Structure formats: C-alpha cells, structure tokens
Coordinates of C-alpha atoms in Angstrom, one line a residue:
X231 CA 39.3 6.0 15.2
X232 CA 36.6 7.3 17.6
X233 CA 33.4 6.6 15.4
X234 CA 35.0 2.8 14.9
X235 CA 35.7 2.9 18.7
X236 CA 32.0 3.9 19.8
X237 CA 30.5 1.5 17.1
X238 CA 32.5 -1.1 18.8
X239 CA 31.4 -0.2 21.8
X240 CA 27.7 0.2 21.0
X241 CA 27.5 -3.8 19.6
X242 CA 29.5 -5.3 22.6
X243 CA 26.1 -3.8 24.5
X244 CA 23.7 -4.8 22.3
X245 CA 25.0 -7.9 22.1
X246 CA 25.1 -8.2 25.5
X247 CA 21.7 -7.3 26.4
X248 CA 20.8 -10.3 24.1
X249 CA 22.9 -12.6 25.4
X250 CA 20.9 -12.3 28.8
X251 CA 17.7 -12.8 26.5
X252 CA 18.8 -15.9 25.1
X253 CA 18.5 -17.7 28.3
X254 CA 15.6 -15.5 29.0
X255 CA 14.1 -17.4 25.4
X256 CA 15.5 -20.8 26.1
X257 CA 13.1 -20.6 29.6
X258 CA 10.4 -19.8 27.2
X259 CA 7.8 -22.7 27.3
X260 CA 6.0 -23.4 23.6
X261 CA 2.8 -22.0 25.1
X262 CA 4.4 -18.9 26.3
X263 CA 5.7 -18.5 22.5
X264 CA 2.6 -18.9 21.0
X265 CA 0.9 -16.4 23.5
X266 CA 3.8 -13.9 22.4
X267 CA 2.8 -14.0 19.0
X268 CA -1.4 -13.6 20.1
X269 CA -0.2 -10.2 21.9
X270 CA 2.1 -9.2 19.1
X271 CA -0.5 -9.8 16.6
X272 CA -3.1 -7.4 18.6
X273 CA -0.6 -5.2 18.6
X274 CA -0.3 -5.2 15.0
X275 CA -4.3 -5.1 14.3
X276 CA -4.4 -1.8 16.8
X277 CA -1.6 -0.1 14.6
X278 CA -2.3 -1.4 11.8
X279 CA -3.7 2.1 10.6
X280 CA -0.3 4.1 11.6
X281 CA 1.7 1.4 9.9
X282 CA 0.2 2.1 6.8
X283 CA 0.3 6.1 6.8
X284 CA 4.0 5.7 7.7
X285 CA 4.4 3.5 4.8
X286 CA 2.2 6.1 2.2
X287 CA 4.7 8.6 3.4
X288 CA 7.9 6.5 2.8
X289 CA 6.9 5.7 -0.6
X290 CA 4.8 9.1 -1.3
X291 CA 1.3 7.9 -1.8
X292 CA -1.2 10.3 -1.3
X293 CA -3.8 9.4 1.2
X294 CA -7.2 8.1 -0.2
X295 CA -5.0 6.6 -2.9
X296 CA -6.7 3.1 -4.2
X297 CA -2.8 2.2 -4.3
X298 CA -2.4 1.9 -0.5
X299 CA -4.0 -1.2 -1.0
X300 CA -0.9 -2.8 -1.7
X301 CA 0.7 -1.2 1.8
X302 CA -2.3 -2.8 3.9
X303 CA -1.6 -6.3 1.3
X304 CA 2.2 -6.5 1.8
X305 CA 2.3 -5.0 5.4
X306 CA -0.1 -5.6 8.0
X307 CA -2.0 -8.6 6.3
X308 CA 1.3 -10.6 5.4
X309 CA 2.1 -10.1 9.0
X310 CA -0.9 -11.0 10.6
X311 CA -1.6 -14.1 8.1
X312 CA 1.4 -15.6 9.0
X313 CA 1.3 -15.0 12.9
X314 CA -1.8 -16.4 13.0
X315 CA -0.2 -19.6 11.1
X316 CA 2.9 -19.7 12.4
X317 CA 1.0 -19.7 16.1
X318 CA -1.3 -22.6 14.8
X319 CA 1.9 -25.1 14.5
X320 CA 3.5 -24.0 18.0
X321 CA 0.5 -24.9 19.8
X322 CA 0.5 -28.5 17.6
X323 CA 4.5 -28.8 18.7
X324 CA 3.4 -27.8 22.3
X325 CA 0.4 -30.6 22.5
X326 CA 2.9 -33.2 21.0
X327 CA 0.8 -33.6 17.6
X328 CA 2.1 -34.2 14.3
X329 CA 2.4 -30.5 12.3
X330 CA 1.4 -31.7 9.0
X331 CA -1.8 -33.4 10.6
X332 CA -5.0 -32.4 8.4
X333 CA -2.7 -30.9 5.0
X334 CA -2.8 -32.8 1.9
X335 CA -0.2 -34.3 0.0
X336 CA 1.3 -35.6 -2.7
X337 CA 4.4 -37.2 -5.0
X338 CA 5.4 -34.2 -7.5
X339 CA 7.8 -35.3 -10.4
X340 CA 11.3 -35.9 -9.5
X341 CA 10.5 -38.3 -6.7
X342 CA 9.2 -34.9 -4.5
X343 CA 7.3 -34.9 -2.0
X344 CA 4.2 -31.6 -2.3
X345 CA 2.8 -30.4 0.5
X346 CA -0.7 -28.3 -0.1
X347 CA -0.5 -25.1 1.8
X348 CA -3.3 -23.2 0.2
X349 CA -6.2 -23.5 0.5
X350 CA -5.9 -25.1 4.2
X351 CA -8.8 -23.4 5.8
X352 CA -12.7 -23.2 4.8
X353 CA -12.1 -19.4 4.8
X354 CA -8.8 -20.0 2.1
X355 CA -11.3 -21.5 0.1
X356 CA -13.6 -18.7 0.1
X357 CA -10.8 -15.8 0.0
X358 CA -8.4 -17.0 -2.4
X359 CA -11.4 -19.2 -4.5
X360 CA -9.6 -21.0 -7.2
X361 CA -5.7 -20.3 -5.9
X362 CA -3.2 -23.1 -4.5
X363 CA -0.1 -23.3 -3.4
X364 CA 2.1 -26.2 -2.8
X365 CA 6.0 -26.3 -0.8
X366 CA 7.7 -29.1 -3.0
X367 CA 10.5 -30.9 -0.6
X368 CA 14.0 -31.5 -1.7
X369 CA 14.0 -34.8 -3.8
X370 CA 13.9 -38.4 -1.8
X371 CA 13.0 -36.3 1.2
X372 CA 10.0 -38.9 2.7
X373 CA 6.3 -37.9 4.3
X374 CA 8.2 -39.8 7.3
X375 CA 11.2 -37.7 7.4
X376 CA 9.2 -34.4 7.2
X377 CA 6.5 -35.0 9.4
X378 CA 9.5 -35.6 11.8
X379 CA 11.4 -32.9 11.3
X380 CA 8.8 -30.4 10.8
X381 CA 9.3 -27.6 13.7
X382 CA 13.0 -27.0 13.2
X383 CA 14.3 -25.0 16.2
X384 CA 10.6 -25.2 18.4
X385 CA 11.5 -29.1 18.5
X386 CA 14.2 -28.4 21.4
X387 CA 13.2 -24.6 22.3
X388 CA 15.2 -24.5 25.5
X389 CA 18.5 -24.9 23.0
X390 CA 18.5 -21.5 21.6
X391 CA 21.1 -20.8 19.0
X392 CA 22.5 -17.9 20.6
X393 CA 22.1 -14.3 18.8
X394 CA 21.1 -13.3 14.8
X395 CA 21.8 -9.8 13.3
X396 CA 18.9 -9.5 10.7
X397 CA 19.1 -6.6 7.9
X398 CA 15.9 -5.5 7.3
X399 CA 14.8 -4.4 3.4
X400 CA 14.1 -1.0 2.2
X401 CA 11.0 -2.4 0.3
X402 CA 8.4 -3.8 1.7
X403 CA 7.2 -3.3 5.1
X404 CA 6.4 -6.5 6.2
X405 CA 9.6 -8.0 5.3
X406 CA 11.6 -6.9 8.3
X407 CA 8.7 -8.2 11.0
X408 CA 8.4 -11.5 9.2
X409 CA 12.5 -12.5 9.3
X410 CA 12.6 -11.3 12.4
X411 CA 9.5 -14.0 13.6
X412 CA 11.5 -16.5 11.7
X413 CA 14.8 -16.2 12.6
X414 CA 13.5 -16.1 16.3
X415 CA 10.9 -19.3 16.0
X416 CA 12.6 -21.6 13.2
X417 CA 16.2 -21.1 14.0
X418 CA 15.7 -20.4 18.0
X419 CA 17.9 -17.5 17.7
X420 CA 17.4 -14.3 19.7
X421 CA 17.5 -11.0 17.1
X422 CA 19.2 -7.7 16.5
X423 CA 16.9 -6.0 13.5
X424 CA 19.1 -3.5 12.1
X425 CA 16.1 -1.3 9.9
X426 CA 17.2 -0.2 6.7
X427 CA 17.5 3.3 6.5
X428 CA 14.2 3.9 4.5
X429 CA 12.6 2.0 6.9
X430 CA 13.7 3.9 10.0
X431 CA 10.3 6.1 10.2
X432 CA 8.5 2.9 11.2
X433 CA 11.1 2.1 14.1
X434 CA 8.8 3.5 16.8
X435 CA 5.6 1.6 15.4
X436 CA 7.8 -1.6 15.2
X437 CA 8.9 -1.3 19.2
X438 CA 5.0 -0.6 19.7
X439 CA 4.2 -4.1 18.2
X440 CA 7.2 -5.7 18.9
X441 CA 6.9 -4.9 22.4
X442 CA 5.9 -8.5 24.1
X443 CA 9.4 -9.7 22.9
X444 CA 11.5 -6.5 23.4
X445 CA 10.2 -6.7 27.3
X446 CA 11.3 -10.1 27.4
X447 CA 14.7 -9.1 26.3
X448 CA 15.1 -11.3 23.0
X449 CA 14.2 -8.8 20.1
X450 CA 15.9 -5.4 19.8
X451 CA 15.2 -2.9 17.2
X452 CA 18.3 -0.7 16.0
X453 CA 18.5 2.1 13.9
X454 CA 22.2 2.3 14.0
X455 CA 24.9 3.4 11.5
X456 CA 26.8 1.6 9.1
X457 CA 29.9 1.1 11.6
X458 CA 27.6 -0.2 14.1
X459 CA 26.0 -2.5 11.9
X460 CA 29.1 -3.9 10.4
X461 CA 30.7 -4.3 13.7
X462 CA 27.8 -6.5 14.8
X463 CA 27.9 -8.5 11.9
X464 CA 31.2 -9.4 12.9
X465 CA 31.0 -9.6 16.6
X466 CA 32.0 -12.9 18.3
X467 CA 28.6 -13.0 20.3
X468 CA 26.5 -12.9 17.0
X469 CA 26.1 -16.1 15.8
X470 CA 24.9 -15.7 12.6
X471 CA 23.2 -12.7 9.8
X472 CA 20.1 -12.8 7.7
X473 CA 19.5 -10.2 5.1
X474 CA 17.4 -9.1 2.5
X475 CA 19.0 -6.6 -0.1
X476 CA 21.2 -6.9 -3.3
X477 CA 24.0 -9.4 -4.2
X478 CA 26.1 -6.4 -4.1
X479 CA 25.5 -5.5 -0.5
X480 CA 25.1 -9.5 0.1
X481 CA 29.1 -9.3 -0.8
X482 CA 30.3 -6.4 0.6
X483 CA 29.0 -7.8 4.0
X484 CA 30.5 -11.1 3.3
X485 CA 33.9 -10.8 1.5
X486 CA 34.3 -7.0 1.7
X487 CA 34.4 -4.1 -0.8
X488 CA 36.7 -2.7 -3.3
X489 CA 39.8 -4.8 -4.2
X490 CA 40.2 -6.1 -0.9
X491 CA 36.5 -8.0 -1.3
X492 CA 37.2 -8.9 -5.0
X493 CA 40.7 -10.9 -3.2
X494 CA 39.2 -12.2 -0.7
X495 CA 36.5 -13.8 -2.7
X496 CA 39.1 -15.4 -5.4
X497 CA 40.5 -16.6 -2.8
X498 CA 37.7 -17.9 -0.9
X499 CA 38.3 -16.5 2.1
X500 CA 35.5 -14.4 3.4
X501 CA 35.9 -11.8 6.2
X502 CA 32.5 -13.2 7.6
X503 CA 32.8 -16.6 8.7
X504 CA 29.4 -17.0 10.0
X505 CA 26.3 -18.5 8.7
X506 CA 24.7 -15.6 6.8
X507 CA 21.1 -16.1 4.9
X508 CA 19.7 -14.0 2.7
X509 CA 17.0 -13.1 0.3
X510 CA 18.4 -10.9 -2.7
X511 CA 16.5 -10.8 -5.5
X512 CA 17.1 -10.8 -9.4
X513 CA 15.6 -11.4 -12.6
X514 CA 12.3 -12.6 -12.8
X515 CA 10.8 -14.2 -15.8
X516 CA 7.5 -14.0 -17.1
X517 CA 6.7 -16.9 -19.7
X518 CA 3.9 -16.7 -21.9
X519 CA 2.9 -19.8 -23.5
X520 CA 0.5 -19.2 -26.4
X521 CA -2.9 -19.8 -27.3
X522 CA -5.9 -18.9 -28.3
X523 CA -7.1 -15.9 -26.6
X524 CA -10.2 -14.0 -26.5
X525 CA -10.1 -10.0 -26.3
X526 CA -10.4 -10.0 -22.7
X527 CA -8.0 -12.4 -21.7
X528 CA -5.5 -10.5 -23.8
X529 CA -6.3 -7.2 -21.7
X530 CA -6.8 -8.9 -18.1
X531 CA -3.0 -10.7 -19.0
X532 CA -1.7 -7.2 -20.0
X533 CA -3.0 -6.2 -16.7
X534 CA -1.3 -9.3 -14.8
X535 CA 2.3 -8.8 -16.3
X536 CA 1.8 -5.0 -15.5
X537 CA 0.9 -5.5 -12.0
X538 CA 4.4 -7.2 -11.9
X539 CA 6.0 -5.1 -13.1
X540 CA 4.8 -1.9 -11.5
X541 CA 3.8 -2.7 -8.1
X542 CA 5.5 -0.8 -5.7
X543 CA 6.9 1.2 -8.4
X544 CA 8.6 -1.9 -9.6
X545 CA 11.1 -2.2 -6.6
X546 CA 9.9 -5.3 -5.4
X547 CA 12.6 -8.3 -5.6
X548 CA 10.4 -10.5 -7.5
X549 CA 9.1 -7.8 -10.0
X550 CA 9.0 -9.5 -13.3
X551 CA 11.6 -7.9 -15.5
X552 CA 12.2 -10.6 -18.8
X553 CA 8.7 -11.3 -20.6
X554 CA 9.1 -14.3 -22.4
X555 CA 6.9 -14.6 -25.9
X556 CA 6.6 -17.0 -28.7
X557 CA 7.8 -15.3 -32.2
X558 CA 5.3 -17.9 -33.7
X559 CA 2.0 -17.2 -31.6
X560 CA -0.9 -15.3 -33.9
X561 CA -1.7 -12.9 -31.1
X562 CA 1.7 -11.6 -29.7
X563 CA 1.2 -8.1 -31.2
X564 CA -2.0 -7.9 -29.9
X565 CA -1.0 -8.7 -26.3
X566 CA 2.0 -6.4 -26.6
X567 CA -0.4 -3.3 -27.8
X568 CA -2.5 -4.4 -24.9
X569 CA 0.8 -4.8 -22.3
X570 CA 1.6 -0.9 -23.7
X571 CA -2.0 0.0 -22.8
X572 CA -1.7 -1.8 -19.4
X573 CA 1.5 -0.1 -18.3
X574 CA 0.6 3.3 -19.5
X575 CA -3.1 3.3 -17.9
X576 CA -1.9 2.0 -14.3
X577 CA -2.4 4.7 -11.5
X578 CA 0.9 7.2 -11.7
X579 CA 2.9 7.4 -8.7
X580 CA 6.5 8.7 -8.0
X581 CA 9.7 5.8 -8.5
X582 CA 10.4 6.4 -5.1
X583 CA 13.3 4.0 -4.1
X584 CA 17.0 5.6 -4.3
X585 CA 18.6 5.3 -7.8
X586 CA 15.3 4.5 -9.7
X587 CA 16.2 7.3 -12.1
X588 CA 19.5 6.2 -12.5
X589 CA 19.3 2.6 -13.1
X590 CA 15.9 3.5 -15.6
X591 CA 18.4 5.7 -17.7
X592 CA 21.0 3.2 -17.6
X593 CA 18.3 0.7 -19.3
X594 CA 17.2 2.9 -21.6
X595 CA 21.0 4.3 -23.0
X596 CA 21.9 1.0 -23.2
X597 CA 18.8 -0.5 -25.6
X598 CA 18.0 2.4 -28.3
X599 CA 14.7 0.1 -29.0
X600 CA 13.8 0.9 -25.2
X601 CA 10.4 2.9 -25.2
X602 CA 9.3 5.6 -23.0
X603 CA 6.0 3.6 -22.0
X604 CA 3.3 6.8 -22.9
X605 CA 6.1 9.9 -22.2
X606 CA 6.7 8.1 -18.7
X607 CA 10.3 9.3 -16.9
X608 CA 10.9 5.7 -15.7
X609 CA 8.0 3.2 -17.1
X610 CA 9.9 1.3 -19.9
X611 CA 9.3 -1.4 -22.4
X612 CA 12.2 -2.9 -23.8
X613 CA 11.6 -5.2 -26.7
X614 CA 13.6 -7.1 -28.8
X615 CA 16.2 -8.8 -26.3
X616 CA 18.5 -11.5 -27.9
X617 CA 18.2 -14.5 -25.8
X618 CA 21.8 -15.3 -27.5
X619 CA 23.5 -12.4 -26.2
X620 CA 25.6 -13.1 -23.4
X621 CA 26.1 -9.6 -23.1
X622 CA 22.8 -8.4 -22.4
X623 CA 22.5 -6.5 -19.2
X624 CA 18.5 -7.1 -18.7
X625 CA 19.4 -10.6 -18.1
X626 CA 21.5 -9.8 -15.6
X627 CA 21.0 -6.6 -13.5
X628 CA 18.4 -6.1 -11.4
X629 CA 16.5 -3.0 -12.7
X630 CA 14.4 -2.7 -9.3
X631 CA 12.3 -0.7 -10.8
X632 CA 9.6 -0.1 -13.6
X633 CA 11.6 -1.6 -16.4
X634 CA 10.3 -4.5 -18.5
X635 CA 12.5 -6.3 -21.3
X636 CA 10.5 -8.5 -23.8
X637 CA 12.6 -11.5 -25.6
X638 CA 11.1 -14.1 -28.0
X639 CA 11.6 -17.9 -28.9
X640 CA 9.9 -19.9 -31.7
X641 CA 7.5 -22.4 -31.5
X642 CA 4.3 -23.5 -29.5
X643 CA 3.0 -25.7 -27.1
X644 CA 6.1 -27.5 -25.2
X645 CA 8.0 -26.9 -27.3
X646 CA 8.0 -23.3 -26.8
X647 CA 7.8 -24.0 -22.7
X648 CA 10.8 -26.3 -22.5
X649 CA 12.9 -23.3 -24.4
X650 CA 11.7 -20.8 -22.2
X651 CA 12.4 -22.7 -18.9
X652 CA 16.3 -23.1 -20.6
X653 CA 16.5 -19.6 -20.7
X654 CA 15.1 -19.1 -17.4
X655 CA 17.6 -21.8 -15.9
X656 CA 20.3 -20.7 -18.2
X657 CA 20.6 -17.1 -18.8
X658 CA 18.7 -14.9 -16.4
X659 CA 20.6 -14.3 -12.9
X660 CA 18.6 -15.1 -10.1
X661 CA 16.3 -18.3 -9.0
X662 CA 13.9 -16.7 -7.0
X663 CA 10.7 -16.4 -8.5
X664 CA 9.8 -17.4 -12.4
X665 CA 6.0 -16.9 -13.5
X666 CA 4.3 -18.6 -16.4
X667 CA 1.0 -17.7 -18.3
X668 CA -1.0 -20.5 -19.7
X669 CA -4.8 -20.7 -21.1
X670 CA -7.0 -23.4 -19.6
X671 CA -7.0 -24.7 -23.2
X672 CA -3.3 -25.1 -23.9
X673 CA -2.5 -26.2 -20.2
X674 CA -5.1 -29.4 -20.8
X675 CA -3.2 -29.4 -24.3
X676 CA 0.2 -29.7 -22.2
X677 CA -1.1 -32.2 -19.5
X678 CA 1.4 -33.9 -17.5
X679 CA 4.3 -31.6 -19.3
X680 CA 3.4 -28.9 -17.8
X681 CA 4.3 -29.4 -14.2
X682 CA 7.4 -31.9 -15.9
X683 CA 8.6 -28.2 -17.2
X684 CA 7.6 -26.3 -13.4
X685 CA 9.6 -29.0 -12.0
X686 CA 12.2 -28.1 -14.2
X687 CA 12.5 -24.7 -13.4
X688 CA 15.2 -23.8 -10.7
X689 CA 13.3 -21.5 -8.6
X690 CA 12.3 -20.8 -5.6
X691 CA 8.7 -19.9 -6.3
X692 CA 6.9 -20.5 -9.2
X693 CA 3.8 -19.1 -10.1
X694 CA 1.4 -20.5 -12.3
X695 CA -1.3 -17.8 -13.8
X696 CA -0.6 -15.6 -10.6
X697 CA 2.2 -13.4 -9.9
X698 CA 5.2 -15.2 -7.5
X699 CA 4.5 -12.2 -4.7
X700 CA 1.2 -14.4 -3.8
X701 CA 3.9 -16.9 -2.9
X702 CA 5.0 -14.6 -0.4
X703 CA 1.9 -13.5 1.2
X704 CA 1.0 -17.4 1.4
X705 CA 2.0 -17.8 5.3
X706 CA 2.9 -21.8 5.4
X707 CA 4.8 -21.3 1.8
X708 CA 8.1 -21.1 1.8
X709 CA 10.2 -17.6 0.4
X710 CA 13.9 -17.7 -0.7
X711 CA 15.8 -19.2 -3.5
X712 CA 16.4 -22.2 -5.0
X713 CA 18.8 -24.0 -2.6
X714 CA 22.5 -24.7 -3.7
X715 CA 23.4 -20.8 -5.0
X716 CA 27.5 -21.4 -3.3
X717 CA 28.4 -17.9 -1.2
X718 CA 30.9 -17.0 -4.0
X719 CA 27.9 -16.8 -6.8
X720 CA 25.4 -16.0 -4.3
X721 CA 22.6 -15.1 -7.0
X722 CA 19.4 -14.9 -5.0
X723 CA 20.2 -16.3 -1.9
X724 CA 20.4 -18.4 0.6
X725 CA 17.6 -20.3 2.8
X726 CA 14.1 -19.7 3.6
X727 CA 12.1 -17.6 5.5
X728 CA 8.0 -17.5 6.1
X729 CA 7.6 -21.5 6.1
X730 CA 5.3 -21.3 8.9
X731 CA 5.0 -25.2 8.8
X732 CA 8.8 -25.2 9.8
X733 CA 9.5 -27.5 7.3
X734 CA 12.9 -28.8 6.7
X735 CA 14.7 -29.4 3.6
X736 CA 12.5 -27.5 1.2
X737 CA 13.1 -27.0 -2.1
X738 CA 10.1 -24.6 -3.7
X739 CA 6.7 -23.1 -3.4
X740 CA 4.8 -23.3 -6.4
X741 CA 1.7 -21.1 -6.7
X742 CA -1.5 -21.9 -8.9
X743 CA -4.3 -19.4 -9.7
X744 CA -7.2 -18.9 -12.0
X745 CA -6.6 -17.5 -15.9
X746 CA -9.8 -15.7 -15.4
X747 CA -11.7 -13.5 -13.0
X748 CA -14.7 -14.2 -12.2
X749 CA -17.2 -14.3 -13.3
X750 CA -15.4 -15.4 -17.1
X751 CA -13.9 -17.7 -14.9
X752 CA -17.4 -19.5 -14.5
X753 CA -18.6 -18.8 -17.6
X754 CA -15.5 -20.6 -19.0
X755 CA -15.7 -23.6 -16.6
X756 CA -12.6 -22.5 -14.4
X757 CA -13.7 -23.4 -10.5
X758 CA -13.2 -19.7 -9.5
X759 CA -15.2 -17.1 -8.0
X760 CA -12.4 -14.7 -7.1
X761 CA -12.8 -11.2 -8.9
X762 CA -10.0 -8.8 -9.9
X763 CA -7.2 -9.5 -7.1
X764 CA -6.3 -6.9 -4.5
X765 CA -3.0 -6.5 -5.8
X766 CA -3.9 -5.5 -9.2
X767 CA -2.2 -2.2 -9.5
X768 CA -5.3 -1.0 -11.4
X769 CA -7.8 -2.7 -8.6
X770 CA -10.0 0.6 -7.8
X771 CA -10.8 -1.2 -3.9
X772 CA -7.8 -2.4 -3.1
X773 CA -7.0 -0.3 -0.2
X774 CA -10.9 -1.0 1.1
X775 CA -10.3 -4.5 0.7
X776 CA -6.8 -4.8 2.2
X777 CA -7.6 -3.3 5.2
X778 CA -10.6 -5.5 5.8
X779 CA -8.7 -8.5 5.0
X780 CA -6.1 -7.1 7.6
X781 CA -9.0 -7.1 10.2
X782 CA -9.8 -10.4 9.1
X783 CA -6.3 -11.8 9.5
X784 CA -6.4 -10.4 13.3
X785 CA -10.2 -11.7 14.1
X786 CA -11.2 -14.4 11.7
X787 CA -15.0 -14.7 11.6
X788 CA -17.9 -15.1 9.3
X789 CA -19.5 -12.1 9.5
X790 CA -16.6 -10.3 8.3
X791 CA -17.0 -12.1 4.9
X792 CA -19.8 -9.9 3.5
X793 CA -17.8 -6.8 3.1
X794 CA -14.4 -8.5 2.1
X795 CA -16.7 -9.6 -0.8
X796 CA -18.5 -6.6 -1.6
X797 CA -15.6 -4.8 -1.7
X798 CA -13.1 -6.9 -4.0
X799 CA -16.3 -7.5 -6.2
X800 CA -16.2 -3.6 -6.8
X801 CA -12.4 -3.6 -7.7

C-alpha cells in the first residue's frame, strides 16, 4: 500500500508540473518552436559520441566494432535527420506557406495520393542515390485536403492537447526521442517520457539533449518504477499514452493482466479509457520473386536478407522473420545456400535483449527441422514452414531474436507474388513492415502488376529491394502499423510517428531501392551509385560512415561529402 501511495504521489507531482508546461507550450510561438529544435540538434551532435558509447555498453559491443555503425545510424543520425526535416516544416507553417511545396506527388493504385518524400534535396540524391520513398494517403484523400491539413497540431499551436505519457522502447536508442518529438509537435501535447529500464543508462544523456524542452517545462524524462508509470497512464491529468513495445504489454496496459485482463477484453471494457497510440512490431515477411540471378546477385541479396534478420541481433520490431520463396524457382537452393553462409559469416555478437535465449530455445523446440546456423547458440534457420498450418507459431509469434523461417509457394511471376501477398496479409501476425525482392528484369516483366500487388499489401511500410527499416530512417516517411486495428486485436498498433511533413490520413510508406550495389548497378543498367549500404551487417566501415553521416545531418555541407563517399565505398 505504501508503494502504491508513493507511486500516486509521484504521478501527481509529475502531472502537476506538466500541467504548467501546457501553458508554457501554448505560449511558445512557431518560430521559437523551430529554435528549440535547432538547440536540441546542436546538443545531440555535441553528445553523439557519448550516445553511441552508452548504446554500445547496453548492447555489449566492443569499442572499434564495425557494428557500432548500427548505433550511429539508428541513433544520432536518425534523430538529427528528423529534426532538420521537422524544423523545415515548422518554418513553412510559420511563414504561412504550403507544407507540400517542393514535394512531388502522383496517383498510386486505388485512388491514393502518393507524396514523394525521398529524395527531396540534392543531398538526398547523392547520399541515398537510387533510393526512393513515398507516403501514400488513404484512398480518396485529395491533394487539396492533404495540403490543407498538413501540420496537424502545429496548425493551432496555442491549442495544446494536454499531457501524454510516452513509454519508450528498449531496443533502438532513437525511438524514444523521436516519439517524444512527434507527440510534442504533431499531437501538440507536452510529454512525460518513461524510459524502458534497458535504456535507463541513457537518461542523463537524454536530459542533456532535451534541456531546452525540459527548461521550458514541456518534457520530463523518467526512470520511475512500474507502479508510478501505471499511475501516470491512468492519471486524470494525462490525456493520452503512446508506447513502443509488444502486443502483450499494450494489452496489459489497456485491458489489465491475467484473468481480469482477459475478462475485460472479452467484455470490451478497457481499464485505460484514454487514447493510446502504439508501435508493436509483428512477424515481418520477405517475399523473393523468382528470377534469373547471377552468383553475385544471390550473394548480395542473401546478405540483404541476413541483415534484415541479424541487425541489432534481431531485436528489431521490423526484423525479417518469414522468408517466402517460390518452390518453382530454379535458384531456390542456391539462394538458401548463400543465405546460410551469410547468416554464418556475419560478425559475432551477443543476443543482448532479455529473454532472447528462451525465445530461440522455444522456436527450436517446436521445429525439429530448425538449423543452428554454424553451430550458433541463437542464430537459427527454420526451413519448410507450411503456410496452410494455422497452428504454425512462426507465423504468429514475434521471436525478437535471430530466428528466420522459410516458407515456399508454387508459381512464378505475378501468380507467385499474388499468392505471397495473400500469405503476408492473411497468415502472418502484424502489419508493421513487409519486404519484396525482385530483380530488374522480372520487375520490368511484371509492369504495373508489381505496384498493384504492393497496393494489396496491408502493411504500414513496404520495402521493394530495400529493407523497410530505411523507411524508419527516412524523416518525412510515416512509421507505424497499417491503419484499422481495433483495440482488442491491436497486432502492430495504431497511429504513426516520424512523418515530418505532419500529414493527416496517411496509410503507408513505400520505399524502393536498387537491386544491386555500385558498381554492378551501373554495369547492369540501374541508375544508382550507392555501394553496399552502411546498415548491412557485413559492412566493414559502417561505424565510420555512420559517424560521418550523423555529423553531416547536424551540419549539411558540400565539403563533408567526399569523406562520407570514401568511407561508404570502402565498406
């Protein structure tokens, strides 16, 4: 009882301080809000080395490891890129301009408006040459409506929407800061950020970089216990909750735990009656459309798939979990051989996220055909998954670790792709991200059918020849589940984050990339000069490239480009 009383007392104090912060935020002009972002970016850049050092300790990565590149790109670089894009939107709103000015758009299948958000600048075209991203609006949303509503909460900045509790993620260090900024600007709510205990070592650093917002009284960063967090979630002065985590955690917060939670869910009587937005992961597919590939193509795309599973030791909400191949593909076995090699040859690293060993053991125990890749204690390949088996746990359980399943379907071309899309939509749990790999010749043969099948996929981010995580790293792109999940079947969550254009009624982001890296891309007629991307797990210079990209995002300048290109090419 004493602990509960203390928790409620602490929640009262936090909510009271942020109630005063709401007044301060309402009085903060758009120009000052943009200045706050610039001050925040300066502090992120100043403390970026410390940020990555702390992340490395959390994830048990040694100093000097190329894998530190993951912490640069998914940490400071992701945040700095986003802050610059969001500040540009605020500046446009402050000037009374059209947020969409300078952005290209077109009509996508299904009467959807598609806004191209990558590339946008000349630097985009150089640093991510050959990559493209579009935000697709929901069917029927017009350009006029999109332009009129762009800006969300910043259209009426003086009308704040109360306090939000943000429950931070425990796997990627940029998630919590990005979520805070989105809730603060898009929702126009002041924020209490409760860090995931795994990320508690970052508290002091986050306090330093958020200092401009903390001093204003609009952000608080907490490492409180579960009881205080729960008291805040249900506090009368907290208007909304946003979380990143698992479906199980979401349901515990929303409905309650144990038999009570189950009874509430069945009765449709949630314990949490205020709005809750969420990003909850899922079982992500990789659909490989059969084609005629060279040995180098097989090797590179195997490394691509291995990256999608092994990045961050597989502890990613959008990590690939089910590989869908054609049983009629003549090169299927050759590709699987290359995949086994890519999984085995990727740098060794600890499976650092709590519970990983148990989840891997469970997956292996339920699948007699499971392979311990190169004798690894955790890296696991499970061939022969049956898409007709409704009890197949690999289709419903997010392993959140280095476990990759393989399913096969008959067919080639559009017929195969349509079947694979059906499996992704109807068999796999979650709608956060889906991936398609297709060679240029087959892509040309498919024609419009490829984009029609992309439109059929019910996923919040879709990557074609690029991992959907690049959508996460694209500041103007949306990040979140496909819209429409009811509260009692939440799957990958509700709502979006990032979305630096602050667009309303979005449906998905579609990201595309080159099938081959430079120079093979040019030799085979693809207009891309991007070498092996820095997020690949076998990129030897990813740490250097990531550090330089972060510095560039903080201060874009032409003279910084040669060093970035030199490091990227050596990777």
